[in-house]
DNA sequence: TCTGGGGTCCTAGGACCC
DNA sequence: TCTGGGGTCCTAGGACCC
């Protein structure tokens, strides 16, 4: 058996933890740049605030109901996420951290008639140790555990925030009552296709033959989905510490930018951040891609797929050195930039990742290379211990007139001494 | 006026080879 | 008139997730 543990309205719960006055008040948290709504408390959901809706569109309803609004505070969420995951690791021999607010747990050591008690124990322990409330779904496969979790969350009062789907008698009604678009792995495109063919429930989908899934639902991915729904594990729990195959840092600008100097500063900054992520997992990158997105006039039409233009280069030797990455990245901006146009977003992607062999001093590379790596380590250590950019490269600039908007930021209660929560 | 920022996996199709 | 049959590798792009 597998469990998925999912924090309830995670970002909102984090904000509430240090603001007891908000316990009963509806809360929402905004994405970067204060663009759209990415987390809603139950009260905000019930008032009809849409998920992933644009903030400016939801503003009337937010004001009308006196909903508390926060810019996203990733320092805080990251730290609380770590506490939740550490708690889970003490409860199960195998934990796969799936996202900032979710983890899969292996419960194969728990007898079937004790699953309910185990799920409840997990929930209570996390809440007691971290103050974050969670929902727990338990089932034979990851996809069914997600489905169980979905049911638990839909009616928290009835479910006690846990749902176990272990026997055929438990599974059949759950599958029958779940619409196909709420199944994990069925997105908008597939959902429309399925509904057009008269397949509307998870149950109906689970009865489809595998060849059919292979033809109509993205090949092998569709076959796995059907198997998982039937209770046959097809997606395993992943080992921890998976090394990423691609690293990206991309951001919207606070406001449209028309001068190439600012865009270069932004790209240099994003490259710096991406290189840090690269070194953290002891990788070096062979390929650097840069893209910029121009400000669209008619952004009401599918703003996610704006006219982005991109280019990439392949380095002669893979590197994790910030200086060696910044230079080509910034040069690529010259190729992409058109004078007179305004841009709203830029991004840097590092791919073709290989293990970085010169992490410790290496006999077989030049002294100069080892020194560079040493410099990078010092830089990372200083910046990490200070939790911020204390040391920077000149190319990132200091004016930062492209940086994102964050007007409603809460304090970094758990990672900054000077922002500690005060009790009088 | 104002719409996020990461990631993964898979497939199709082109280039190239013998 | 007539135009093989495999392979492999790479890239772009679609679909999905939170």
GROMACS .gro file of C-alpha atoms (C1' of nucleotides) in nm, chain A residues 31-32 56 224 245 248 250-252 300 303, chain B residues 1-11:
model
   22
   31UNK     CA    1   0.213   3.380  -0.736
   32UNK     CA    2   0.538   3.558  -0.809
   56UNK     CA    3  -0.672   4.178  -1.053
  224UNK     CA    4   0.030   0.291  -1.701
  245UNK     CA    5   1.805   1.666  -1.588
  248UNK     CA    6   1.554   2.657  -1.531
  250UNK     CA    7   1.262   3.224  -1.545
  251UNK     CA    8   1.070   3.527  -1.425
  252UNK     CA    9   0.821   3.785  -1.532
  300UNK     CA   10  -0.621   3.790  -2.328
  303UNK     CA   11  -0.111   3.446  -2.233
  425DT     C1'   12  -0.286   4.872  -1.579
  426DC     C1'   13  -0.271   4.407  -1.393
  427DT     C1'   14  -0.247   3.656  -1.582
  428DG     C1'   15   0.372   3.210  -1.196
  429DG     C1'   16   0.768   2.919  -1.205
  430DG     C1'   17   0.932   2.535  -1.198
  431DG     C1'   18   0.977   2.034  -1.360
  432DT     C1'   19   0.897   1.532  -1.606
  433DC     C1'   20   0.810   1.197  -1.969
  434DC     C1'   21   0.691   1.068  -2.422
  435DT     C1'   22   0.642   1.078  -2.938
   0.00000   0.00000   0.00000
